[in-house]
Amino acid sequence: MNILFRYTARQNLFLLASVLCLGVGIYLLADVFENLERFIAADAGFLTAITYFAVKIPMIISQILPAVFLLACIVQIRLMANNKELIALGAGGISPLVIVKYFMIISCIWGVIQFAFSDYLGIKGENLARKILTEDVKGLSASQKTITGVWFTEGDYIVHIQEARPMLKEGVGFSAYQLSADKNHIENIILADSFVTQKDFWLLKNARITNTKNYSIKEEPSFQIALKQTLSAFVVAQSKKTFSQYSFGELGATIKRLKNSGSNVEALKTSWHNKLAYAASLLVMGLLALSISLSGKNMYICLGQGLICIFLLYSFNAFASSLGAKGGLTPILAAWLPNLSFGVLSCLWLYQAFFRTK
């Protein structure tokens, strides 16, 4: 690690920390205006409110880090240009590609940090903040969380659940359609007022089994059905939280369980790929910063161009993710297409900037 890289990394850290503090402050200020009244109305303590806002900081950092990195790099490179540092480096025989290489290395480091914040610290903090807001402010417990309108398949059964409480492992409005061995027709229709999930079976209460061959109806006060599906997997799919607020491992495990039950997992797969793509977007932001800064001379115009690029990239990412969730694009393409598109454009822009300076 030479002196130039240490100098570049140290200056980048200082500028990024400055812009990051400003961005986090704006986010927290907006959150204070939105939720402070709730804490006052619920008579929550001062420490509870401070904890709520403090634990949200890691998730905020993970969300705004790519944009902050782009702006910080633009400021850094323009300062180096205005102070004649780039000219001095060129006169000393140091290729501009060395600067590009150093910024790409710094981008990779910040990408790893962003993924760590997003996948661990941010998730932990967001879950704690949601728990404080739900239980301490709104007075709701985790056991009251419900899911509705669930469909899944397991073995010979197609199952529909009207409403369930996964934490209590119980629900109401159970319907199951048992298929024949050749899967061509329905043999039995099983209805139940309520149910309780066990490890190796589900226990139905007040069950009614209708045989479709002779239309005979059999009523059972309790009936065991061979289902092992856990309801916790469907909590992710129906949660009010965005999929990005679940960890990389949680999304992967949920995709596997829901895929085996026949559920649509396109939205979950898109979010899973987005976890990696969003961290990798730091590389794209680094290329964009170099392209903008080396092709322009006015820092304020460069910052304006950077803000436009941030808006376009985020809009493209939201549009592609929406298509991926709805099946319009494959999940991997929906997640990575914005990065690939802007990465190619920024490389061409950077090449043009180098060509112009020669």
Coordinates of C-alpha atoms in Angstrom, one line a residue:
M1 CA 0.0 0.0 0.0
N2 CA 1.9 3.1 -1.2
I3 CA 1.6 6.7 0.0
L4 CA -0.7 7.8 -2.9
F5 CA -3.3 5.2 -2.1
R6 CA -3.2 6.0 1.6
Y7 CA -3.6 9.7 0.8
T8 CA -6.5 9.0 -1.6
A9 CA -8.3 6.6 0.8
R10 CA -7.9 9.0 3.8
Q11 CA -9.2 12.0 1.9
N12 CA -12.1 9.9 0.6
L13 CA -13.0 8.7 4.1
F14 CA -13.1 12.3 5.4
L15 CA -15.3 13.6 2.6
L16 CA -17.6 10.6 2.6
A17 CA -18.0 10.8 6.4
S18 CA -18.9 14.5 6.0
V19 CA -21.5 13.9 3.3
L20 CA -22.8 10.8 5.1
C21 CA -23.4 12.7 8.4
L22 CA -25.4 15.3 6.4
G23 CA -27.5 12.6 4.7
V24 CA -28.1 10.6 7.9
G25 CA -29.1 13.9 9.7
I26 CA -31.7 14.7 7.0
Y27 CA -33.1 11.2 7.1
L28 CA -33.4 11.2 10.9
L29 CA -34.9 14.7 10.9
A30 CA -37.6 13.5 8.5
D31 CA -38.2 10.5 10.7
V32 CA -38.4 12.6 13.8
F33 CA -41.2 14.7 12.3
E34 CA -43.0 11.6 11.2
N35 CA -42.9 9.5 14.4
L36 CA -42.1 11.8 17.4
E37 CA -45.8 12.6 17.8
R38 CA -46.5 8.9 18.2
F39 CA -44.0 8.5 21.0
I40 CA -45.4 11.5 22.8
A41 CA -49.0 10.2 22.4
A42 CA -48.0 6.7 23.6
D43 CA -46.2 8.3 26.6
A44 CA -43.0 6.4 25.6
G45 CA -39.9 7.3 27.5
F46 CA -37.1 9.6 26.2
L47 CA -34.6 6.6 26.2
T48 CA -37.1 4.6 24.1
A49 CA -37.3 7.3 21.5
I50 CA -33.6 7.9 21.4
T51 CA -33.0 4.1 21.0
Y52 CA -35.5 3.9 18.2
F53 CA -33.8 6.7 16.1
A54 CA -30.3 5.5 16.9
V55 CA -30.8 1.9 15.8
K56 CA -32.2 3.0 12.4
I57 CA -28.8 4.7 11.5
P58 CA -27.1 1.5 10.1
M59 CA -30.0 0.8 7.7
I60 CA -30.0 4.5 6.6
I61 CA -26.2 4.3 6.0
S62 CA -26.7 1.1 3.9
Q63 CA -29.4 2.8 1.8
I64 CA -27.7 6.1 1.0
L65 CA -24.1 5.0 0.9
P66 CA -23.8 4.5 -2.9
A67 CA -25.2 8.0 -3.5
V68 CA -23.0 9.5 -0.8
F69 CA -20.0 7.8 -2.3
L70 CA -20.6 9.2 -5.7
L71 CA -20.9 12.8 -4.4
A72 CA -17.9 12.4 -2.1
C73 CA -15.8 11.1 -5.0
I74 CA -16.9 14.0 -7.3
V75 CA -15.8 16.5 -4.7
Q76 CA -12.5 14.7 -4.0
I77 CA -11.5 14.4 -7.7
R78 CA -12.5 18.0 -8.5
L79 CA -10.5 19.2 -5.5
M80 CA -7.5 17.2 -6.7
A81 CA -7.9 18.8 -10.2
N82 CA -8.4 22.3 -8.8
N83 CA -5.3 22.0 -6.6
K84 CA -3.3 20.8 -9.6
E85 CA -2.7 17.5 -7.9
L86 CA -3.7 15.5 -11.0
I87 CA -1.3 17.6 -13.2
A88 CA 1.5 17.0 -10.7
L89 CA 0.8 13.2 -10.7
G90 CA 0.9 13.2 -14.5
A91 CA 4.1 15.2 -14.6
G92 CA 5.6 12.7 -12.2
G93 CA 4.9 9.9 -14.6
I94 CA 1.9 8.4 -12.8
S95 CA -0.8 7.3 -15.3
P96 CA -4.4 8.4 -14.8
L97 CA -5.3 4.7 -14.8
V98 CA -3.5 4.4 -11.4
I99 CA -6.0 6.9 -10.0
V100 CA -8.9 4.9 -11.6
K101 CA -7.5 1.7 -10.1
Y102 CA -7.3 3.2 -6.6
F103 CA -10.8 4.5 -6.7
M104 CA -12.0 1.1 -7.9
I105 CA -10.3 -0.5 -4.9
I106 CA -11.9 2.0 -2.6
S107 CA -15.2 1.3 -4.2
C108 CA -14.9 -2.4 -3.5
I109 CA -14.0 -1.7 0.1
W110 CA -17.1 0.5 0.5
G111 CA -19.2 -2.1 -1.3
V112 CA -18.3 -4.8 1.3
I113 CA -19.0 -2.3 4.1
Q114 CA -22.4 -1.5 2.5
F115 CA -23.3 -5.2 2.3
A116 CA -22.3 -5.7 5.9
F117 CA -24.5 -2.8 7.1
S118 CA -27.4 -3.9 4.9
D119 CA -27.2 -7.6 5.7
Y120 CA -26.4 -7.5 9.4
L121 CA -26.2 -4.2 11.3
G122 CA -29.0 -2.6 9.3
I123 CA -31.3 -5.7 9.7
K124 CA -30.7 -5.9 13.4
G125 CA -31.3 -2.2 13.9
E126 CA -34.4 -2.1 11.7
N127 CA -36.0 -5.1 13.5
L128 CA -35.4 -3.5 16.9
A129 CA -36.8 -0.2 15.7
R130 CA -39.9 -2.0 14.3
K131 CA -40.3 -3.9 17.5
I132 CA -40.1 -0.6 19.6
L133 CA -42.7 1.1 17.3
T134 CA -45.0 -1.9 17.3
E135 CA -44.9 -3.0 20.9
D136 CA -43.9 0.0 22.9
V137 CA -45.7 2.7 20.9
K138 CA -48.6 0.9 19.2
G139 CA -49.0 -1.7 22.0
L140 CA -49.1 -4.7 19.7
S141 CA -47.3 -8.0 20.4
A142 CA -45.6 -10.3 17.9
S143 CA -48.1 -13.0 18.6
Q144 CA -50.8 -10.9 17.0
K145 CA -49.1 -10.8 13.6
T146 CA -51.4 -12.5 11.1
I147 CA -51.2 -13.7 7.5
T148 CA -54.2 -14.1 5.2
G149 CA -55.1 -15.8 1.9
V150 CA -52.2 -18.3 1.8
W151 CA -52.0 -20.9 -0.9
F152 CA -49.4 -23.7 -1.1
T153 CA -49.0 -27.3 -2.3
E154 CA -47.5 -30.2 -0.4
G155 CA -47.6 -33.8 -1.5
D156 CA -51.1 -34.6 -2.8
Y157 CA -52.7 -31.5 -1.2
I158 CA -53.5 -28.1 -2.4
V159 CA -54.0 -26.0 0.7
H160 CA -55.7 -22.6 1.3
I161 CA -55.7 -20.8 4.6
Q162 CA -58.0 -17.9 5.3
E163 CA -56.1 -16.5 8.3
A164 CA -53.3 -17.7 10.5
R165 CA -51.0 -16.5 13.3
P166 CA -47.6 -18.0 12.7
M167 CA -46.2 -17.2 16.1
L168 CA -49.0 -19.1 17.8
K169 CA -49.0 -21.8 15.1
E170 CA -52.7 -21.6 14.7
G171 CA -55.3 -20.3 12.2
V172 CA -58.9 -20.3 10.9
G173 CA -60.6 -21.1 7.6
F174 CA -58.7 -24.2 6.4
S175 CA -59.4 -25.8 3.0
A176 CA -57.4 -28.6 1.4
Y177 CA -58.0 -30.4 -1.9
Q178 CA -56.5 -34.0 -2.0
L179 CA -55.5 -35.0 -5.5
S180 CA -55.6 -38.6 -6.9
A181 CA -52.5 -40.6 -7.5
D182 CA -52.4 -39.6 -11.1
K183 CA -52.9 -35.9 -10.2
N184 CA -55.8 -35.6 -12.7
H185 CA -58.7 -35.1 -10.3
I186 CA -59.7 -34.2 -6.7
E187 CA -60.5 -37.2 -4.5
N188 CA -61.3 -35.4 -1.2
I189 CA -62.2 -31.9 -0.1
I190 CA -61.2 -31.2 3.5
L191 CA -62.6 -28.1 5.3
A192 CA -62.0 -27.1 8.9
D193 CA -63.0 -24.2 11.1
S194 CA -59.6 -23.9 12.7
F195 CA -56.2 -25.7 12.9
V196 CA -53.0 -26.0 14.9
T197 CA -49.7 -26.8 13.3
Q198 CA -47.5 -29.5 14.8
K199 CA -44.0 -30.8 13.8
D200 CA -45.1 -33.7 11.6
F201 CA -48.8 -33.0 11.0
W202 CA -51.6 -30.3 11.3
L203 CA -54.4 -30.9 13.7
L204 CA -57.8 -29.7 12.3
K205 CA -60.7 -28.9 14.5
N206 CA -64.4 -29.4 13.4
A207 CA -63.2 -31.0 10.1
R208 CA -65.5 -32.0 7.2
I209 CA -64.2 -34.4 4.6
T210 CA -66.1 -34.7 1.4
N211 CA -65.4 -37.6 -1.0
T212 CA -65.9 -36.5 -4.6
K213 CA -66.7 -40.0 -5.9
N214 CA -69.9 -40.6 -3.9
Y215 CA -70.2 -37.1 -2.3
S216 CA -70.3 -38.6 1.2
I217 CA -69.5 -36.2 4.0
K218 CA -67.6 -37.2 7.1
E219 CA -67.4 -34.9 10.1
E220 CA -64.5 -35.1 12.6
P221 CA -64.2 -33.0 15.8
S222 CA -60.4 -33.3 15.3
F223 CA -58.5 -34.6 12.3
Q224 CA -54.8 -35.1 11.6
I225 CA -53.6 -34.2 8.1
A226 CA -50.0 -35.0 6.9
L227 CA -48.7 -31.5 6.4
K228 CA -45.2 -30.3 7.5
Q229 CA -45.2 -26.8 6.0
T230 CA -44.3 -24.1 8.5
L231 CA -46.2 -20.8 8.3
S232 CA -43.2 -18.7 9.2
A233 CA -42.1 -18.7 5.5
F234 CA -45.2 -16.9 4.5
V235 CA -44.6 -14.1 7.0
V236 CA -41.8 -12.8 4.8
A237 CA -44.0 -12.9 1.7
Q238 CA -46.8 -11.0 3.4
S239 CA -44.9 -8.7 5.7
K240 CA -45.3 -5.0 5.5
K241 CA -41.6 -4.7 5.5
T242 CA -39.8 -4.5 2.2
F243 CA -37.9 -7.6 1.1
S244 CA -34.6 -5.5 1.4
Q245 CA -35.2 -5.4 5.2
Y246 CA -34.5 -9.1 5.4
S247 CA -31.1 -10.6 5.4
F248 CA -29.4 -12.3 2.5
G249 CA -29.7 -15.7 4.3
E250 CA -33.3 -15.2 5.3
L251 CA -34.3 -14.4 1.8
G252 CA -32.5 -17.5 0.4
A253 CA -34.0 -19.8 3.0
T254 CA -37.5 -18.4 2.4
I255 CA -37.1 -18.7 -1.4
K256 CA -36.2 -22.4 -1.0
R257 CA -39.2 -23.2 1.3
L258 CA -41.8 -21.3 -0.7
K259 CA -40.5 -22.7 -4.0
N260 CA -41.0 -26.2 -2.7
S261 CA -44.6 -25.3 -1.7
G262 CA -45.4 -24.0 -5.2
S263 CA -45.5 -20.3 -4.3
N264 CA -44.4 -17.5 -6.6
V265 CA -41.0 -16.4 -5.5
E266 CA -40.0 -14.0 -8.3
A267 CA -40.2 -10.9 -6.1
L268 CA -38.1 -12.6 -3.4
K269 CA -35.5 -13.8 -6.0
T270 CA -35.3 -10.2 -7.3
S271 CA -34.7 -8.8 -3.9
W272 CA -32.1 -11.5 -3.2
H273 CA -30.1 -10.5 -6.3
N274 CA -30.7 -6.9 -5.5
K275 CA -28.8 -7.3 -2.2
L276 CA -25.6 -8.1 -4.2
A277 CA -26.3 -5.7 -7.0
Y278 CA -26.8 -2.8 -4.6
A279 CA -23.4 -3.4 -3.0
A280 CA -21.8 -3.7 -6.4
S281 CA -23.4 -0.4 -7.4
L282 CA -20.5 1.2 -5.5
L283 CA -18.2 0.3 -8.4
V284 CA -20.6 1.9 -10.8
M285 CA -20.8 5.0 -8.7
G286 CA -17.0 5.2 -8.6
L287 CA -16.8 5.0 -12.4
L288 CA -19.5 7.6 -12.7
A289 CA -17.7 9.9 -10.3
L290 CA -14.5 9.6 -12.3
S291 CA -16.3 10.2 -15.6
I292 CA -18.2 13.2 -14.4
S293 CA -15.2 14.8 -12.6
L294 CA -12.6 14.3 -15.3
S295 CA -14.9 15.5 -18.1
G296 CA -16.1 18.6 -16.4
K297 CA -14.3 21.6 -14.7
N298 CA -16.9 23.2 -12.5
M299 CA -17.5 21.3 -9.3
Y300 CA -21.1 22.5 -8.9
I301 CA -22.1 21.4 -12.4
C302 CA -20.4 18.1 -11.7
L303 CA -22.4 17.7 -8.5
G304 CA -25.6 18.5 -10.4
Q305 CA -24.7 15.9 -13.0
G306 CA -24.0 13.4 -10.2
L307 CA -27.5 14.0 -8.7
I308 CA -29.1 13.5 -12.0
C309 CA -27.2 10.2 -12.5
I310 CA -28.3 9.1 -9.0
F311 CA -31.9 9.8 -9.8
L312 CA -31.7 8.0 -13.1
L313 CA -29.9 4.9 -11.7
Y314 CA -32.3 4.6 -8.8
S315 CA -35.3 5.1 -11.0
F316 CA -34.0 2.5 -13.5
N317 CA -33.3 0.1 -10.6
A318 CA -36.9 0.6 -9.2
F319 CA -38.4 0.0 -12.6
A320 CA -36.3 -3.1 -13.3
S321 CA -37.0 -4.5 -9.9
S322 CA -40.7 -4.0 -10.4
L323 CA -40.6 -5.9 -13.7
G324 CA -38.6 -8.7 -12.0
A325 CA -41.1 -9.0 -9.2
K326 CA -44.0 -9.3 -11.7
G327 CA -42.1 -11.7 -14.0
G328 CA -41.5 -9.2 -16.8
L329 CA -37.7 -9.8 -16.4
T330 CA -35.8 -12.7 -14.9
P331 CA -34.7 -11.8 -11.3
I332 CA -31.0 -11.8 -12.0
L333 CA -31.4 -9.5 -15.1
A334 CA -33.8 -7.2 -13.2
A335 CA -31.3 -6.8 -10.4
W336 CA -28.1 -6.4 -12.5
L337 CA -29.3 -4.6 -15.6
P338 CA -29.1 -1.1 -14.1
N339 CA -25.6 -1.7 -13.0
L340 CA -24.5 -3.2 -16.3
S341 CA -26.1 -0.4 -18.3
F342 CA -24.7 2.5 -16.3
G343 CA -21.3 0.7 -15.9
V344 CA -20.9 0.5 -19.7
L345 CA -22.0 4.1 -20.2
S346 CA -19.7 5.3 -17.5
C347 CA -16.7 3.4 -19.0
L348 CA -17.4 5.0 -22.4
W349 CA -17.8 8.4 -20.8
L350 CA -14.5 7.9 -18.9
Y351 CA -12.7 6.8 -22.1
Q352 CA -13.9 9.9 -23.8
A353 CA -12.7 12.1 -20.9
F354 CA -9.2 10.5 -21.1
F355 CA -9.2 10.9 -24.9
R356 CA -10.1 14.6 -24.5
T357 CA -7.3 15.2 -22.0
K358 CA -4.6 13.7 -24.3

